[in-house]
């Protein structure tokens, strides 16, 4: 009987902005939704959306859309109580743009999302003894579309929107780690890779709740902020301030060697 051994480290990936570029899909759907529900009076810019998400509590894009709508009308001296927005209508409109009108046959913006990593990268992690999985605020249908249909992964470990509270609550991250450790008692270091403040807050909260192992946040610059150096620099500083140990331009820069260096440095800082 072969005894299971603990992986050298566990890497958990966010999906949006890390595995796929959502600047022309999720973020476009946010802008469309806000524009529609403000009767074409306001269409948020990418910077407007980044500013909202930098608050660390708008990981859910349906809720982010609703919040931007509310904030626009507040500038027009209308209160939230007066508006009483229909959240289900906001979700339905958003999904009609992002997925398309048929929920069982995706034809919307989701179909054109560029991939930001290749399966060969994940294979390198496996060969190096590094376990990996996914924790995302995306719906399971959307996440599986990119992981299984586009990347060709077979039943990857995934905790999605339906499975856990929204980030920065770390419940979903803990659940992902439990699946990956699969009962192994020896605890591995955890690296969580994300592109938002909420992702970094998630790893900070996990560290606070479980000090028995290293928890390392790795930030990735989403493609839409890399268009200019000032935006890239400002976004990097925001992620580092939120707790990122390092910020990369692409997830595949997080090589097995760098993972081990981050883990070693994190262990040394503890002891």
XYZ file of C-alpha atoms in Angstrom:
271
model
C 0.000 0.000 0.000
C 1.402 3.380 -1.046
C 1.075 6.030 1.642
C -0.208 9.408 0.480
C 2.234 12.243 0.970
C 1.550 15.917 1.419
C 2.185 18.099 -1.645
C 5.057 20.583 -1.402
C 2.538 23.379 -1.707
C -1.019 23.959 -2.819
C -1.835 26.668 -5.338
C -5.433 27.840 -5.600
C -6.332 30.040 -8.561
C -9.030 32.626 -8.951
C -10.409 32.416 -12.492
C -11.506 35.845 -13.720
C -8.507 38.009 -14.606
C -6.160 35.105 -13.791
C -7.188 32.157 -15.980
C -9.225 34.187 -18.474
C -9.320 37.820 -19.580
C -12.751 39.173 -18.630
C -12.230 42.796 -19.666
C -14.340 42.220 -22.791
C -16.881 39.954 -21.105
C -17.731 40.325 -17.395
C -16.619 43.930 -17.281
C -18.341 44.726 -20.555
C -21.496 43.126 -19.160
C -21.220 45.315 -16.045
C -20.974 48.430 -18.208
C -23.897 47.304 -20.408
C -26.048 46.574 -17.359
C -25.347 49.895 -15.639
C -25.957 51.760 -18.884
C -29.271 49.962 -19.441
C -30.610 50.545 -15.929
C -29.593 54.211 -15.970
C -31.434 54.600 -19.300
C -28.161 55.255 -21.159
C -27.255 58.158 -18.851
C -24.106 56.518 -17.434
C -21.716 53.861 -18.699
C -18.919 53.111 -16.209
C -15.357 53.146 -17.510
C -12.882 50.365 -16.722
C -11.351 52.760 -14.185
C -14.762 53.259 -12.528
C -15.147 49.501 -12.148
C -11.589 49.119 -10.826
C -12.234 51.873 -8.292
C -15.319 50.081 -7.011
C -13.558 46.729 -6.809
C -10.601 48.300 -4.975
C -12.967 48.665 -2.010
C -12.575 44.899 -1.559
C -16.245 43.942 -1.233
C -17.628 43.893 -4.782
C -16.332 40.585 -6.093
C -19.832 39.601 -7.261
C -20.341 41.378 -10.594
C -24.137 41.368 -10.281
C -23.863 43.192 -6.972
C -21.183 45.477 -8.420
C -23.535 46.405 -11.282
C -26.332 47.179 -8.845
C -24.027 49.289 -6.678
C -22.838 51.371 -9.646
C -26.450 51.968 -10.657
C -27.325 53.087 -7.130
C -24.320 55.374 -6.936
C -25.167 57.033 -10.235
C -28.708 57.832 -9.123
C -27.409 59.111 -5.797
C -25.450 61.716 -7.761
C -28.848 62.693 -9.205
C -30.172 63.140 -5.646
C -32.285 59.987 -5.653
C -32.141 57.658 -2.658
C -31.849 53.881 -2.722
C -35.194 53.654 -0.976
C -36.829 55.638 -3.760
C -35.285 53.476 -6.473
C -35.909 49.983 -5.078
C -33.972 48.309 -7.880
C -35.063 44.819 -8.934
C -31.932 42.752 -8.323
C -33.292 39.727 -10.198
C -33.864 41.912 -13.266
C -30.291 43.188 -13.043
C -28.973 39.615 -12.853
C -31.133 38.500 -15.780
C -29.982 41.366 -18.011
C -26.328 40.846 -17.061
C -26.545 37.124 -17.840
C -28.253 37.796 -21.176
C -25.157 39.748 -22.218
C -22.509 37.590 -20.595
C -23.860 34.102 -21.332
C -26.371 34.980 -24.041
C -30.165 34.601 -24.093
C -30.091 30.788 -23.869
C -28.661 29.649 -20.488
C -28.009 26.158 -21.870
C -26.135 27.265 -24.981
C -23.605 30.019 -24.345
C -23.483 32.580 -27.159
C -22.614 35.767 -25.248
C -19.414 37.545 -24.318
C -18.151 34.438 -22.480
C -17.410 32.774 -25.821
C -14.651 35.263 -26.679
C -12.615 35.373 -23.472
C -8.848 35.033 -24.127
C -7.108 32.395 -22.028
C -4.311 33.575 -19.734
C -2.768 30.178 -18.979
C -2.229 26.887 -20.770
C -2.747 23.348 -19.496
C 1.003 22.735 -19.951
C 1.588 25.208 -17.100
C -0.676 23.235 -14.771
C 1.113 20.042 -15.808
C 4.427 21.633 -14.749
C 2.990 22.266 -11.288
C 1.814 18.655 -11.015
C 5.225 17.340 -12.070
C 6.836 19.519 -9.391
C 4.618 17.987 -6.686
C 2.444 21.083 -6.360
C -1.302 20.485 -6.062
C -3.676 22.992 -7.653
C -7.351 23.881 -7.845
C -9.728 26.797 -8.306
C -11.789 29.062 -6.035
C -13.824 31.632 -7.933
C -16.764 33.951 -7.491
C -17.930 32.954 -10.971
C -20.956 30.695 -11.314
C -20.169 26.988 -11.653
C -21.521 26.967 -15.206
C -19.272 29.834 -16.263
C -16.224 28.438 -14.452
C -16.670 24.939 -15.873
C -17.106 26.374 -19.361
C -13.611 27.849 -19.232
C -11.925 25.048 -17.263
C -13.448 22.006 -18.941
C -14.584 23.132 -22.391
C -11.860 25.668 -23.173
C -8.880 24.276 -21.216
C -9.915 20.628 -21.438
C -9.446 19.860 -17.743
C -11.255 16.793 -16.416
C -13.250 17.454 -13.229
C -10.802 19.947 -11.682
C -11.191 20.846 -8.012
C -13.447 23.905 -8.087
C -15.350 25.902 -5.504
C -17.641 28.359 -7.309
C -20.244 30.987 -6.449
C -22.935 28.461 -5.555
C -20.636 26.561 -3.178
C -19.502 29.200 -0.658
C -20.040 32.772 0.554
C -18.531 35.504 -1.611
C -14.980 36.736 -1.144
C -13.344 38.054 0.977
C -14.954 35.354 3.135
C -12.332 32.545 3.066
C -14.815 29.669 3.495
C -14.513 28.708 -0.174
C -10.724 28.822 -0.032
C -10.726 26.489 2.966
C -13.100 24.136 1.109
C -10.810 24.067 -1.937
C -7.815 23.246 0.240
C -9.701 20.428 1.992
C -10.541 18.830 -1.352
C -6.959 19.080 -2.537
C -5.460 17.689 0.686
C -7.991 14.852 0.655
C -7.529 13.870 4.291
C -3.745 14.193 4.442
C -2.836 15.328 7.951
C 0.425 17.126 7.190
C -0.457 20.684 6.231
C 0.965 22.270 3.101
C 1.617 25.934 2.473
C -1.220 27.617 0.552
C -0.745 30.082 -2.297
C -3.846 31.919 -3.528
C -3.556 33.688 -6.878
C -5.989 36.505 -7.648
C -6.336 39.826 -9.402
C -8.444 41.864 -6.971
C -8.293 43.405 -3.523
C -11.025 40.971 -2.435
C -8.734 38.061 -3.366
C -5.910 39.442 -1.214
C -8.292 40.142 1.665
C -9.425 36.511 1.398
C -5.929 35.180 2.016
C -5.434 37.655 4.879
C -8.625 36.439 6.545
C -7.607 32.797 6.017
C -4.267 33.485 7.713
C -6.058 35.102 10.644
C -8.368 32.101 11.081
C -5.716 29.389 10.585
C -2.191 30.209 11.729
C -1.050 26.581 11.513
C 0.375 26.943 7.991
C 1.673 29.657 5.613
C -0.960 31.532 3.558
C 0.551 33.469 0.663
C -1.272 35.916 -1.593
C -0.027 36.330 -5.167
C -1.449 39.172 -7.225
C -1.824 39.097 -11.001
C -2.365 42.225 -13.090
C -5.494 41.737 -15.227
C -4.831 42.574 -18.894
C -6.959 45.722 -18.951
C -4.712 47.519 -16.428
C -1.536 46.708 -18.374
C -2.334 49.162 -21.161
C -0.236 51.896 -19.505
C 2.649 51.829 -17.025
C 0.965 54.241 -14.564
C -2.148 52.052 -14.369
C -0.065 48.896 -13.944
C 2.010 50.509 -11.188
C -1.024 51.889 -9.374
C -2.851 48.548 -9.531
C 0.241 46.690 -8.290
C 0.533 49.027 -5.307
C -3.148 48.474 -4.507
C -2.721 44.677 -4.495
C 0.444 44.848 -2.382
C -1.268 47.167 0.102
C -4.089 44.605 0.323
C -1.628 41.824 1.200
C -0.034 40.438 -1.976
C 3.467 39.033 -1.428
C 4.272 39.603 -5.091
C 2.445 40.907 -8.183
C 2.931 39.299 -11.604
C 1.930 40.314 -15.126
C 0.773 36.800 -16.001
C -0.087 33.801 -13.828
C 2.395 31.558 -15.659
C 5.227 33.655 -14.209
C 4.428 31.829 -10.953
C 6.823 28.969 -11.665
C 7.375 25.975 -9.366
C 10.708 27.507 -8.345
C 9.102 30.822 -7.392
C 6.371 29.012 -5.474
C 8.997 27.206 -3.404
C 10.886 30.466 -2.818
C 7.688 32.176 -1.627
C 6.901 29.246 0.671
C 10.450 29.166 2.086
C 10.462 32.912 2.717
C 7.025 32.724 4.342
C 8.133 29.904 6.678
C 11.307 31.813 7.630
C 9.287 34.928 8.449
C 7.115 32.882 10.797
C 9.963 31.149 12.629
